[in-house]
Coordinates of C-alpha atoms in Angstrom, one line a residue:
Chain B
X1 CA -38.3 -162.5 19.9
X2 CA -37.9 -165.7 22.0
X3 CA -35.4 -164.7 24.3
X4 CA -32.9 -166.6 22.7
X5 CA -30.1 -164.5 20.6
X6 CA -27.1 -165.8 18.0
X7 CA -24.3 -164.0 16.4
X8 CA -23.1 -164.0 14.2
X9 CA -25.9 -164.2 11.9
X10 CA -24.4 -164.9 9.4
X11 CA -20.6 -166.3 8.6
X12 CA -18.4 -167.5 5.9
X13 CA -15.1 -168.6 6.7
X14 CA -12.3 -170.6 4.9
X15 CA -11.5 -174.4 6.0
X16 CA -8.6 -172.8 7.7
X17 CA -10.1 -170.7 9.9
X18 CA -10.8 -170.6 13.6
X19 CA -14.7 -169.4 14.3
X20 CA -17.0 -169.4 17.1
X21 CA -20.5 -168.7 17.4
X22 CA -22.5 -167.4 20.4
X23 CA -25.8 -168.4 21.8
X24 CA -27.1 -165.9 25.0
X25 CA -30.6 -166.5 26.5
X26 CA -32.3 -164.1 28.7
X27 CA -34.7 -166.6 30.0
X28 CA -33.0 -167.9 32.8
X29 CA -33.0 -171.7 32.0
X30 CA -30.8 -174.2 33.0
X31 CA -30.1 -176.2 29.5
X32 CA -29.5 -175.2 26.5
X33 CA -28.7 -177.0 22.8
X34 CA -26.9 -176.6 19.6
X35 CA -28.9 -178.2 16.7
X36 CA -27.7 -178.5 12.6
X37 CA -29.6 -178.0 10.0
X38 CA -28.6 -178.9 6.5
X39 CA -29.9 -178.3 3.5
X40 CA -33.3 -180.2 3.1
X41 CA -32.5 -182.3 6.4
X42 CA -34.2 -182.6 9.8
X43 CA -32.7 -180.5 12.6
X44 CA -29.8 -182.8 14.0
X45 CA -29.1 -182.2 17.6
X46 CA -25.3 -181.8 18.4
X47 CA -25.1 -181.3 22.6
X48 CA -27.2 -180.6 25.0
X49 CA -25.8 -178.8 28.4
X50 CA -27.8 -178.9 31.7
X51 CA -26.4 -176.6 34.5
X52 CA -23.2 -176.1 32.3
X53 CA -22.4 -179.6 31.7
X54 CA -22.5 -181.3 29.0
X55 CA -24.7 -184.2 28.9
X56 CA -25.4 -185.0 25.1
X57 CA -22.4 -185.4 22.6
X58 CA -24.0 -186.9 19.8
X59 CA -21.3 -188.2 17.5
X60 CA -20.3 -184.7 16.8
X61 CA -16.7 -184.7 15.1
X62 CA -13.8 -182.7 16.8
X63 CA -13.9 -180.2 14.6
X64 CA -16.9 -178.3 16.1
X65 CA -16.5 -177.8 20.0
X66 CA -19.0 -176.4 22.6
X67 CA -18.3 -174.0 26.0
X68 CA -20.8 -173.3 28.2
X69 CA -19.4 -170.8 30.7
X70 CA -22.6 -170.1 32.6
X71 CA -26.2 -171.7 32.3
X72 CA -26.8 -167.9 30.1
X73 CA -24.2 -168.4 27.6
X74 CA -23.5 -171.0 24.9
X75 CA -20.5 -171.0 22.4
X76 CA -19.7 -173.6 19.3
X77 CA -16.1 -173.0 18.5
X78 CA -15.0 -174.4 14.8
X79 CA -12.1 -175.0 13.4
X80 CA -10.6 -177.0 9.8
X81 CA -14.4 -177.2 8.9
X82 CA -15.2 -178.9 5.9
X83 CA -17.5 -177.6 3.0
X84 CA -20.3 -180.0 4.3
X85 CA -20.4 -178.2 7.6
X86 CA -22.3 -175.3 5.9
X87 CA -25.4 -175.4 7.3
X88 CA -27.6 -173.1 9.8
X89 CA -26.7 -173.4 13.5
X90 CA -29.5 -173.1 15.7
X91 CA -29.2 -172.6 19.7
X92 CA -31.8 -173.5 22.0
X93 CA -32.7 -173.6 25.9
X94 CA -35.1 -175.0 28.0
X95 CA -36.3 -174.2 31.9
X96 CA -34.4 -177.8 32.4
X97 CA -33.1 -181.0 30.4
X98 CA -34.2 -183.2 32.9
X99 CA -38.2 -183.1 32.5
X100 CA -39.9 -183.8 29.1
X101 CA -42.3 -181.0 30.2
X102 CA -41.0 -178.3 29.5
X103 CA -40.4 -176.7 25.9
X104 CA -37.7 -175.2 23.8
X105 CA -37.0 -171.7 22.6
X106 CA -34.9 -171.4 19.5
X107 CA -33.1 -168.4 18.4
X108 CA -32.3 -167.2 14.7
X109 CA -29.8 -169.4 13.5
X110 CA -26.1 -169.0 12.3
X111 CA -26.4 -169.3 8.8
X112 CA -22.7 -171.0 8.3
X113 CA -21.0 -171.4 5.0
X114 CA -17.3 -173.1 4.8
X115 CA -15.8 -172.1 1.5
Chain H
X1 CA -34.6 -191.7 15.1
X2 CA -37.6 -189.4 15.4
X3 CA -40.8 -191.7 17.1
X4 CA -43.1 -189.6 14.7
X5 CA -44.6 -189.4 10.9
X6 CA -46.2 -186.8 10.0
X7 CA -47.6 -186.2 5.6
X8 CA -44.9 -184.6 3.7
X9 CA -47.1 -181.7 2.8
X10 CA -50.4 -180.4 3.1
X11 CA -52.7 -177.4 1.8
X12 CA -55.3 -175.2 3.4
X13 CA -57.5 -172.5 2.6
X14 CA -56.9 -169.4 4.3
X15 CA -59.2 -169.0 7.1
X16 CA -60.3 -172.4 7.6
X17 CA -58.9 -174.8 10.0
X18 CA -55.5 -176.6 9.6
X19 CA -55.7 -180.0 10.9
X20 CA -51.9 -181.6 10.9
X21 CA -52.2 -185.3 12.1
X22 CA -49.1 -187.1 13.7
X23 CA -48.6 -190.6 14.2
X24 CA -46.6 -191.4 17.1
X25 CA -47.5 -195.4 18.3
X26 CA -44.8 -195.9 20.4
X27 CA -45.2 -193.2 22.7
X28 CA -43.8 -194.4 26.0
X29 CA -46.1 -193.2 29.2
X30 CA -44.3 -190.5 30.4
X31 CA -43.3 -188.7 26.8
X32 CA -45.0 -185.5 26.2
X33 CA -46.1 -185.0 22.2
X34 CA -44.6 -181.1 21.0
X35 CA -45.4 -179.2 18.1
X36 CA -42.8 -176.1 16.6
X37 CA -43.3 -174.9 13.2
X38 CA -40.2 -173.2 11.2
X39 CA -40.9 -170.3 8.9
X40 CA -38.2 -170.8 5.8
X41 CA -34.7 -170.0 7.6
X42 CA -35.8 -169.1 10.8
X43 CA -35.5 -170.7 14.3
X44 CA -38.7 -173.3 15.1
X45 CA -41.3 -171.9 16.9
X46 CA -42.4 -173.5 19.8
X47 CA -46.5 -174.0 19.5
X48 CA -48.0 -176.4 21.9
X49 CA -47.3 -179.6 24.1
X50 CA -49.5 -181.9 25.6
X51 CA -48.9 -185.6 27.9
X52 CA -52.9 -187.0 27.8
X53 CA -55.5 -183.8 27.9
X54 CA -56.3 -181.9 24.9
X55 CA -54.9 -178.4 24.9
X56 CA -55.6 -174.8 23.4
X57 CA -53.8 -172.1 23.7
X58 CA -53.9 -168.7 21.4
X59 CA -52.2 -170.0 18.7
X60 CA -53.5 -173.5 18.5
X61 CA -55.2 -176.3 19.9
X62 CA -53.8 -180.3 20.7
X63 CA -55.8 -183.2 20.1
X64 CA -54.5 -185.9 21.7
X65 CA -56.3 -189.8 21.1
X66 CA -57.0 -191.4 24.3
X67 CA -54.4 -194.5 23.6
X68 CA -52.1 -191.5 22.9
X69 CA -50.7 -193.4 19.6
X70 CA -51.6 -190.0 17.8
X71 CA -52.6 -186.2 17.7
X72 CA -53.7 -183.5 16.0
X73 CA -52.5 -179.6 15.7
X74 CA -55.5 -177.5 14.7
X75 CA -54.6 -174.2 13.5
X76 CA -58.6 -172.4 13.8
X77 CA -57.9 -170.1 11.3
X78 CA -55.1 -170.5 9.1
X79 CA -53.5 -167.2 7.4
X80 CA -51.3 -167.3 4.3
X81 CA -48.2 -166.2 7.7
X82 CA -49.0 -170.2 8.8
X83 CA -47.7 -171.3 5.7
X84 CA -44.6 -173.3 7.1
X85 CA -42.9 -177.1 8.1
X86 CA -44.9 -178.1 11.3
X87 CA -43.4 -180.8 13.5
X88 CA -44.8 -183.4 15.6
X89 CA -42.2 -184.2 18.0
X90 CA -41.9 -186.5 21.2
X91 CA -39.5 -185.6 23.5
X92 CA -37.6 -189.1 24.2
X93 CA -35.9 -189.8 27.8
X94 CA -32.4 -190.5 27.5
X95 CA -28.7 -190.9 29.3
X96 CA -28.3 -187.0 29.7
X97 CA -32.2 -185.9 30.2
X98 CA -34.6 -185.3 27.5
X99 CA -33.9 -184.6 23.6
X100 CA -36.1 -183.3 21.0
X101 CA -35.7 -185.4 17.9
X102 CA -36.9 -183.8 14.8
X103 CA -38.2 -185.5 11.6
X104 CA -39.2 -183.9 8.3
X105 CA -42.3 -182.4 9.5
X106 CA -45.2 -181.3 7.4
X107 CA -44.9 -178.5 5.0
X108 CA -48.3 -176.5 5.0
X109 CA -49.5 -174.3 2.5
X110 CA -52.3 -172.0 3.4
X111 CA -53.9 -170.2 0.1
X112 CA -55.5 -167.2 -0.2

């Protein structure tokens, strides 16, 4: 257990639907992260929040869109996802984004598929 | 792009030590070097992080060089439950704080 939870754990959903996973850590940090990991690919890092605001959007397509409502909680809402957005979803936080100092705690993963 | 290469894969025997080397020559001054492993599926693992000084801690120990251009993980005493992709990460200042880039890592297989 790293203090860092996900649910669903798993999820399929059709290209039509409208999803959203949920990140929650118990750890009391200030930034927290929504990574992708595709099949046989390096984690790709999607945004980054610090104190609830989003400070890293990297070239993520408008399909997938975060909400931070408190520096706790961490949401990834989808919808019209393609087949090539199945992948596992993986939430992290940190004590702060701000330092290099400090390390990251992951939690389980959303394993995603879009049929 | 990641600022580290790691081997593709390595093997150990279990219980002897794992040594995972990591390249990382452009290491600005102020960039701490992070390993996390990932057990198949799971979420990485955080492991250890060092800036300069060598660290240990009770699941591994950090060799850093003293031109900092590279490091080494050393699992003591591997077990066939360390088999897994270890990665070598620096965490890299940029416009909204600090990211963790990851590369492919280094698959390790410990052997009975």
């Amino acid at each position: 257990e790293t203090g860092v939870t996900q649910t669903p754990r798993h999820l399929v959903m059709g290209m039509t639907n409208k999803k959203s996973l949920k990140c929650e850590q118990h750890l009391g940090h200030n930034a927290m992260y929504w990574y992708k990991q595709s099949a046989k690919k390096p984690l790709e890092l999607m945004f980054v929040y610090s104190l609830e605001e989003r400070v890293e959007n990297n070239s993520v397509p408008s399909r997938f869109s975060p909400e931070c409502p408190n520096s706790s909680h961490l949401f990834l809402h989808l919808h019209t996802l393609q087949p090539e957005d199945s992948a596992l979803y993986l939430c992290a936080s940190s004590r702060t984004a701000t330092s290099g100092s400090y390390e990251q705690y992951f939690g389980p993963g959303t394993r995603l598929t879009v049929t | 792009d990641a600022k580290t290469t790691q081997p593709t894969s390595m093997d150990c025997a279990e219980g002897r030590a794992a040594n995972l080397p990591c390249n990382h020559s452009t290491i600005s001054g102020n960039e701490y070097v992070y390993w996390y492993r990932q057990i198949h599926s799971q979420g990485p693992q955080y492991i250890i992080h060092g800036l300069k000084n060598n660290e240990t801690n009770e699941m591994a120990s950090l060799i850093i060089t003293e031109d900092r251009k590279s490091s080494t993980l050393i699992l003591p005493h591997a077990t066939l439950r360390d088999t897994a992709v270890y990665y070598c990460i620096v965490r890299v200042a940029g416009a909204g704080g600090f990211k963790t880039i990851f590369g492919a890592g280094t698959r390790l297989f410990v052997k009975a």
